[in-house]
PDB file of C-alpha atoms in Angstrom:
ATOM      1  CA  UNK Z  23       0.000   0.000   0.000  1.00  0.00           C
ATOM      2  CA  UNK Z  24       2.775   2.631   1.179  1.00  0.00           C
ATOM      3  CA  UNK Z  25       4.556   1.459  -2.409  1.00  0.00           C
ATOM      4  CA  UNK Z  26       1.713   2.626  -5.189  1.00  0.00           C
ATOM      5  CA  UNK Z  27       0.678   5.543  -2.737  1.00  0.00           C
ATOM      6  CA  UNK Z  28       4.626   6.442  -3.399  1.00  0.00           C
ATOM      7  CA  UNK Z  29       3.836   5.435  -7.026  1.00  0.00           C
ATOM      8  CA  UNK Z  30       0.863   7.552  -7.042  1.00  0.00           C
ATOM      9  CA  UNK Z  31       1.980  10.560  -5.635  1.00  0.00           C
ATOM     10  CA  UNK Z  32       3.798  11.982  -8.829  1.00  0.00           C
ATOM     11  CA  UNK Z  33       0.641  11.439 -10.787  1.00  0.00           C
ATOM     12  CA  UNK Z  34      -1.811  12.615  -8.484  1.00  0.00           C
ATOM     13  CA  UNK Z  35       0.464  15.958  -7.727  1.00  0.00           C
ATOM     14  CA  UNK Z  36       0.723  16.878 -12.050  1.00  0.00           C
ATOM     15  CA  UNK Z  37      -3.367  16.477 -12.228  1.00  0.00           C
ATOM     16  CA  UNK Z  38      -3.690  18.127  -9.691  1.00  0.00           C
ATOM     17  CA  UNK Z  39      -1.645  21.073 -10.755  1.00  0.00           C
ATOM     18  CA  UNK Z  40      -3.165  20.996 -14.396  1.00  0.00           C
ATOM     19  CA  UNK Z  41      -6.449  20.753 -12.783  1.00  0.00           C
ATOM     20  CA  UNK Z  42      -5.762  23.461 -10.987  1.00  0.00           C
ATOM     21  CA  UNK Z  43      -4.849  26.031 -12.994  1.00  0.00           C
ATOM     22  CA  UNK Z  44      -7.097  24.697 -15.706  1.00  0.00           C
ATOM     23  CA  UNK Z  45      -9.634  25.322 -12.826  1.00  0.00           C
ATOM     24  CA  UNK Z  46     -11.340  22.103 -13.476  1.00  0.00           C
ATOM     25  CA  UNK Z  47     -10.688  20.471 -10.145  1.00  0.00           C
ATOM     26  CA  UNK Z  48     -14.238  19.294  -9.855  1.00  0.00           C
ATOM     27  CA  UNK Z  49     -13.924  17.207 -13.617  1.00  0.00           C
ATOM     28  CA  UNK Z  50     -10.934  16.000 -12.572  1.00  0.00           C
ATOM     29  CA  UNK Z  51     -12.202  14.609  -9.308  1.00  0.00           C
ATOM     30  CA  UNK Z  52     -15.367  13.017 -10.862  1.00  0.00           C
ATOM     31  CA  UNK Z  53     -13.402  11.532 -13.650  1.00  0.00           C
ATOM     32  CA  UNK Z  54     -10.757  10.038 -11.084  1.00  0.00           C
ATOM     33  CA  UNK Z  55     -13.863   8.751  -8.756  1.00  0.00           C
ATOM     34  CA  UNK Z  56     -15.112   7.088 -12.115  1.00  0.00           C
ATOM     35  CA  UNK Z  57     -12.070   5.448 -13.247  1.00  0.00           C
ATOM     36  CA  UNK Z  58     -11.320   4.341  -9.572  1.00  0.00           C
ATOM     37  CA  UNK Z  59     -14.501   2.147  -9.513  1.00  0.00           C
ATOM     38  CA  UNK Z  60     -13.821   1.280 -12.838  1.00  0.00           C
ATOM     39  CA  UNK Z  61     -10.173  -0.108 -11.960  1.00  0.00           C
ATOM     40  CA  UNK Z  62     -11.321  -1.530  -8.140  1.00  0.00           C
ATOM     41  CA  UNK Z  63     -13.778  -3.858 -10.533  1.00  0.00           C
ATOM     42  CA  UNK Z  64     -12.414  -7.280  -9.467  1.00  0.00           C
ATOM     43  CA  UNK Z  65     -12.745  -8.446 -13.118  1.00  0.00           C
ATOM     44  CA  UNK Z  66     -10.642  -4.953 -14.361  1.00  0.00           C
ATOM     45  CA  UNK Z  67      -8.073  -6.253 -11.901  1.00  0.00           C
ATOM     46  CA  UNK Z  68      -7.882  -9.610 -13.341  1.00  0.00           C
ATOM     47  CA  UNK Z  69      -7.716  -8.336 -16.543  1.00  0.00           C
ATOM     48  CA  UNK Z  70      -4.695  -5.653 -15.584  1.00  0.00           C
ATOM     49  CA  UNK Z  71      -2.829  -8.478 -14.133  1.00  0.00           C
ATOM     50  CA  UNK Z  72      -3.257 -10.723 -17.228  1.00  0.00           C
ATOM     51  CA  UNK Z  73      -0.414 -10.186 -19.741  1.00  0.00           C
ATOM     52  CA  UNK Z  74      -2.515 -11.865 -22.589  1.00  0.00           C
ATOM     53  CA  UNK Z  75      -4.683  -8.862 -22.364  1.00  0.00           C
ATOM     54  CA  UNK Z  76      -2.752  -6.069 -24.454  1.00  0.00           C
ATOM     55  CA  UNK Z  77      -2.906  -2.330 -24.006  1.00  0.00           C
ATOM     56  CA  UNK Z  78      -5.311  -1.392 -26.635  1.00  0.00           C
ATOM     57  CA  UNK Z  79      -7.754  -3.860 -24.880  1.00  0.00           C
ATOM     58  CA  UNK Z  80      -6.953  -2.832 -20.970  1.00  0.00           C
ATOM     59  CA  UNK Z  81      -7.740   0.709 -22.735  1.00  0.00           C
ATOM     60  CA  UNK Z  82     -10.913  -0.396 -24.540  1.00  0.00           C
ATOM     61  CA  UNK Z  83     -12.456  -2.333 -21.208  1.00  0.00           C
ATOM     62  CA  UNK Z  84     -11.839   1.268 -19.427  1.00  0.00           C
ATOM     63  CA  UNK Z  85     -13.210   3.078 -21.829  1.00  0.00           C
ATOM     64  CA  UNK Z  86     -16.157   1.012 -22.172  1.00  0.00           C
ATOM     65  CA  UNK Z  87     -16.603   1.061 -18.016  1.00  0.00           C
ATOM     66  CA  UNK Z  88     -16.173   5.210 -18.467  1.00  0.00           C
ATOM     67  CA  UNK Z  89     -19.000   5.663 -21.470  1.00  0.00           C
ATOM     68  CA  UNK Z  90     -18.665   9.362 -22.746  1.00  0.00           C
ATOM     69  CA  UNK Z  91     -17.802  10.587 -19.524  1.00  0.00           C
ATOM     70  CA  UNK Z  92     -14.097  10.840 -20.214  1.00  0.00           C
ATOM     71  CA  UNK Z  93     -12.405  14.052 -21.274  1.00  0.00           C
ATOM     72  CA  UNK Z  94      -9.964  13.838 -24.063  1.00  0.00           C
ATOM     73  CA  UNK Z  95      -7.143  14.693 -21.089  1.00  0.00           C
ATOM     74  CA  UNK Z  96      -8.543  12.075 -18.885  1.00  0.00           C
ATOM     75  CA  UNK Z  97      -8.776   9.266 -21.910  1.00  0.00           C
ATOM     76  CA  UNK Z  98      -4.852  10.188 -22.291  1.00  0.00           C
ATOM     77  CA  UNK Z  99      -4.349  10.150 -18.618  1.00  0.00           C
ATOM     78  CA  UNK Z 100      -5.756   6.449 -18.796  1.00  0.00           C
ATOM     79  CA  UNK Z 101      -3.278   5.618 -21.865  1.00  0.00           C
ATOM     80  CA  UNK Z 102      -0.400   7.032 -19.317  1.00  0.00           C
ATOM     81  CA  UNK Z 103      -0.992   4.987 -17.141  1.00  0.00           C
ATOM     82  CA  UNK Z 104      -1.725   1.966 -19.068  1.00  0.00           C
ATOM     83  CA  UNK Z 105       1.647   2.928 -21.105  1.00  0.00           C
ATOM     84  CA  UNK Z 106       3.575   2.636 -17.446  1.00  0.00           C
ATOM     85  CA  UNK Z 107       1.765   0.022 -15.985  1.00  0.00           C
ATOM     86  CA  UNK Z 108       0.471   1.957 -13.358  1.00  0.00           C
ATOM     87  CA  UNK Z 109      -3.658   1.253 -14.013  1.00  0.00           C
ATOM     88  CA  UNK Z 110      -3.735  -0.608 -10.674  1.00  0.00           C
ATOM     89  CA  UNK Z 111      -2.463   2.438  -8.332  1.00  0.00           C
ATOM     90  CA  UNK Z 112      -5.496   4.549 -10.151  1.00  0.00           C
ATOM     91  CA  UNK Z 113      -7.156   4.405  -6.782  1.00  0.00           C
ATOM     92  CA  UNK Z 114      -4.666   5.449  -4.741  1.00  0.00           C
ATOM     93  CA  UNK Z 115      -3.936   8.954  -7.039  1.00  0.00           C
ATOM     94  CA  UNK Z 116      -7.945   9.652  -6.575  1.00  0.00           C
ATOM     95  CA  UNK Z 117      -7.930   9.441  -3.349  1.00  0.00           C
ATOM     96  CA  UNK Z 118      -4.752  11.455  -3.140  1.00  0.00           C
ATOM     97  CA  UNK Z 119      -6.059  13.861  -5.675  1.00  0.00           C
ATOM     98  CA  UNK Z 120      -8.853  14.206  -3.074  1.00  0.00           C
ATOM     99  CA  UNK Z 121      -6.655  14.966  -0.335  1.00  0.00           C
ATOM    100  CA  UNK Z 122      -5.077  18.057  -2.463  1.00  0.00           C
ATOM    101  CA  UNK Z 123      -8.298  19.432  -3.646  1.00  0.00           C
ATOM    102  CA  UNK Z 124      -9.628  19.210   0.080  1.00  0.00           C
ATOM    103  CA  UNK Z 125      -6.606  21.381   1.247  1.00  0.00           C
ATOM    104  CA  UNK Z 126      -7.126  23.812  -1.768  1.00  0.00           C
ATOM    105  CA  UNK Z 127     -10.650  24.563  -0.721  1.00  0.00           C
ATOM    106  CA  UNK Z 128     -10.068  24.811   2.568  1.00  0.00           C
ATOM    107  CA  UNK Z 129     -12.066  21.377   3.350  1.00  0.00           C
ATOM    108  CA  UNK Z 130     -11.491  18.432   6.026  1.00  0.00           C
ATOM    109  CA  UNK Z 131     -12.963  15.204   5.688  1.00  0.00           C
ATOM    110  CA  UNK Z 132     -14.530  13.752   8.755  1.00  0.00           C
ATOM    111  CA  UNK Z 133     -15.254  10.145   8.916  1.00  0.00           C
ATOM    112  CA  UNK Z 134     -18.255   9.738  11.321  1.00  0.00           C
ATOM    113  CA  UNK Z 135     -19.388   6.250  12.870  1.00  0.00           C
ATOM    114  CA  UNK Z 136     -22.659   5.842  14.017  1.00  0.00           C
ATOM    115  CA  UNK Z 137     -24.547   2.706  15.630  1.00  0.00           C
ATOM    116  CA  UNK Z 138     -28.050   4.056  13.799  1.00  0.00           C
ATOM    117  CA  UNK Z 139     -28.569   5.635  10.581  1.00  0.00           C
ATOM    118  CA  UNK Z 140     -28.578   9.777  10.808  1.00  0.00           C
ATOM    119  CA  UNK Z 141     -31.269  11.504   9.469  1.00  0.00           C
ATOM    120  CA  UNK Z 142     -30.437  14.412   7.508  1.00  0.00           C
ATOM    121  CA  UNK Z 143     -31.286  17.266   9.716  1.00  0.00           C
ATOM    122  CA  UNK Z 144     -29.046  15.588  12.625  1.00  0.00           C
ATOM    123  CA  UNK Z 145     -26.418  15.039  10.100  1.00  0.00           C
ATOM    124  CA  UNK Z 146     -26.331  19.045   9.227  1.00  0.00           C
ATOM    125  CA  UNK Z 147     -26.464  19.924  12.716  1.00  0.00           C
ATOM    126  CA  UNK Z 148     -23.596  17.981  13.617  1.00  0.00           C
ATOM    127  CA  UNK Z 149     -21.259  18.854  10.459  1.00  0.00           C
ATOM    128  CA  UNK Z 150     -22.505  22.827  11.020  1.00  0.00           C
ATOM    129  CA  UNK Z 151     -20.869  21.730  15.030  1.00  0.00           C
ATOM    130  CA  UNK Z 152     -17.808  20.609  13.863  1.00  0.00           C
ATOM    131  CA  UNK Z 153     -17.190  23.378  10.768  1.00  0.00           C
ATOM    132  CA  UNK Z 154     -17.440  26.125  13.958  1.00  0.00           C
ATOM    133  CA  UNK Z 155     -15.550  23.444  15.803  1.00  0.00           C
ATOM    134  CA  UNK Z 156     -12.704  23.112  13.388  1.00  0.00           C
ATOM    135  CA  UNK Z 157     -13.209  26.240  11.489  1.00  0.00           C
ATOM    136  CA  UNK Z 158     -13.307  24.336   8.244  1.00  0.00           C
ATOM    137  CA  UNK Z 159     -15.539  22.992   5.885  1.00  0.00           C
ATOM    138  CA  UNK Z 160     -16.213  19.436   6.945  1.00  0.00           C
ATOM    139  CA  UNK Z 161     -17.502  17.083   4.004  1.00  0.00           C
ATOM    140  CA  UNK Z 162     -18.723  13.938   6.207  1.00  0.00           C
ATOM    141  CA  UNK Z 163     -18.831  10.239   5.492  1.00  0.00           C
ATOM    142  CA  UNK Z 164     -20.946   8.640   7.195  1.00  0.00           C
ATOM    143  CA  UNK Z 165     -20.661   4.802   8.229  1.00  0.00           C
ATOM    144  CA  UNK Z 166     -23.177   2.820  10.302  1.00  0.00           C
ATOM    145  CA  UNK Z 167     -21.542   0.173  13.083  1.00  0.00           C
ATOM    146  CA  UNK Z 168     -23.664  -1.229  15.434  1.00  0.00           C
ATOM    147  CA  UNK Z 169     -20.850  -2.575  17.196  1.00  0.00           C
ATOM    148  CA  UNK Z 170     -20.991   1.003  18.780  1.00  0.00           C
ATOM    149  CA  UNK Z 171     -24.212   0.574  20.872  1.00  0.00           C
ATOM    150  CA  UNK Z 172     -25.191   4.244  20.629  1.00  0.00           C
ATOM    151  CA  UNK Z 173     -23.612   7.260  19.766  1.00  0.00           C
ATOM    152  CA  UNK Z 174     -21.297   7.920  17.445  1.00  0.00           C
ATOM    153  CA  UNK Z 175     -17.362   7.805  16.789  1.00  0.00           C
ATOM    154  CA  UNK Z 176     -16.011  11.193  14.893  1.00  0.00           C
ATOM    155  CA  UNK Z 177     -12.850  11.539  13.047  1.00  0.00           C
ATOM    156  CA  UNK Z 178     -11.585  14.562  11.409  1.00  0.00           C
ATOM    157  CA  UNK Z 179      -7.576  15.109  10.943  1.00  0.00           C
ATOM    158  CA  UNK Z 180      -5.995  13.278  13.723  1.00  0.00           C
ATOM    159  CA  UNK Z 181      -8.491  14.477  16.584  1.00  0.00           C
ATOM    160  CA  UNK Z 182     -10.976  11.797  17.776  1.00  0.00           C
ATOM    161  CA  UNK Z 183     -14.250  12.648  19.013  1.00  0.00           C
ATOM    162  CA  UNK Z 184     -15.497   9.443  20.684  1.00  0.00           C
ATOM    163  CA  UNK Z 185     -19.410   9.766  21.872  1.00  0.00           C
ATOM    164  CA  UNK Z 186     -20.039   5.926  21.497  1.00  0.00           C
ATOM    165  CA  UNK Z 187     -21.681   4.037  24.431  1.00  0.00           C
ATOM    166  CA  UNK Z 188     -19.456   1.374  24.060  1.00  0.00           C
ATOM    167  CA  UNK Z 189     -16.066   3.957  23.925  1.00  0.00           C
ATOM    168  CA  UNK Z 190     -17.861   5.241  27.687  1.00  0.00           C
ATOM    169  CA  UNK Z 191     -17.833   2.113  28.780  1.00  0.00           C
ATOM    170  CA  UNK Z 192     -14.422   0.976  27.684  1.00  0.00           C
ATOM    171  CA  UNK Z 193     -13.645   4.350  29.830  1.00  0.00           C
ATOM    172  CA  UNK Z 194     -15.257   3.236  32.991  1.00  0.00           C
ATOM    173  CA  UNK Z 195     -13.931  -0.142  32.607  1.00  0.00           C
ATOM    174  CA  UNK Z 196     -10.383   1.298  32.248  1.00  0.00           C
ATOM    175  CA  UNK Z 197     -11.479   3.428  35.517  1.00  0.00           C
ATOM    176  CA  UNK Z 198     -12.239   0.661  37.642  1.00  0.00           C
ATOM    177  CA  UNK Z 199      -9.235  -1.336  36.624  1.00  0.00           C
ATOM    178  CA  UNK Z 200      -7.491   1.566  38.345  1.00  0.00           C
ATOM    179  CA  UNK Z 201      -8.492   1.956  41.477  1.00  0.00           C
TER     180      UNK Z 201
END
């Protein structure tokens, strides 16, 4: 994993800056989702793995998993990649991609765990919390665990917000143990 984000990182960091100045950071991101899904496909794997299948075909089975979605710069991207035999790290320079348009616009991602779905209206109360919180935009992703009991588990950066039943009584566990 810390190899093809290492591989990724060149690629991710010249989209980005063409993307950038092109101001088309949005595309780009959309197109990079797309082709991520596209190349996660367990058959797509198989078929990058497979050195019976040439480039010209690897090509053609993305293109056909894009449609007309694809940019001419993004259907060259794709033949980069395929070119260097890098196809199978195109998840890893999305997600990185991600992480520099986040920073550009001032945005932190904040992966939230809950033991029951959120409604909507709780869920915009709690990002508007953390925005004045963290004085950033927060763009949530929201997971259900039940493991959690109740409440919910709140990641943003490298600060943990942990609201979870089960993380209180972990805590008075811990607090017994002590004394």
């Amino acid at each position: 994993m810390a190899e093809n984000l290492t591989i990724a990182r060149p690629y991710a960091e010249a989209i980005f800056s063409t993307a950038d100045a092109d101001g088309t950071l949005q595309a780009w991101s959309q197109a990079l989702q797309r082709l991520a899904m596209i190349v996660s496909d367990p058959d797509m794997h198989n078929a990058i793995g497979d050195p019976k299948v040439g480039p010209e075909q690897l090509y053609g089975l993305v293109a056909a998993g894009a449609g007309d979605t694809l940019s001419a710069e993004a259907q060259n991207f794709v033949r980069v990649l395929i070119q260097n035999d890098r196809l199978a790290v195109l998840p890893e320079i999305a997600t990185l991609f991600e992480s520099l348009k986040n920073e550009r616009e001032g945005v932190v991602e904040a992966q939230i765990e809950s033991a029951f779905p959120v409604d909507d209206a709780a869920l915009a109360q709690l990002v508007g919390d953390l925005e004045r919180r963290f004085k950033r935009k927060i763009q949530p992703q929201l997971h259900v665990d039940r493991a959690l009991i109740g409440g919910a588990l709140i990641k943003v950066g490298d600060e943990v917000i942990d609201g979870t039943v089960r993380g209180r009584l972990a805590s008075m566990a811990s607090a017994l143990r002590a004394e």
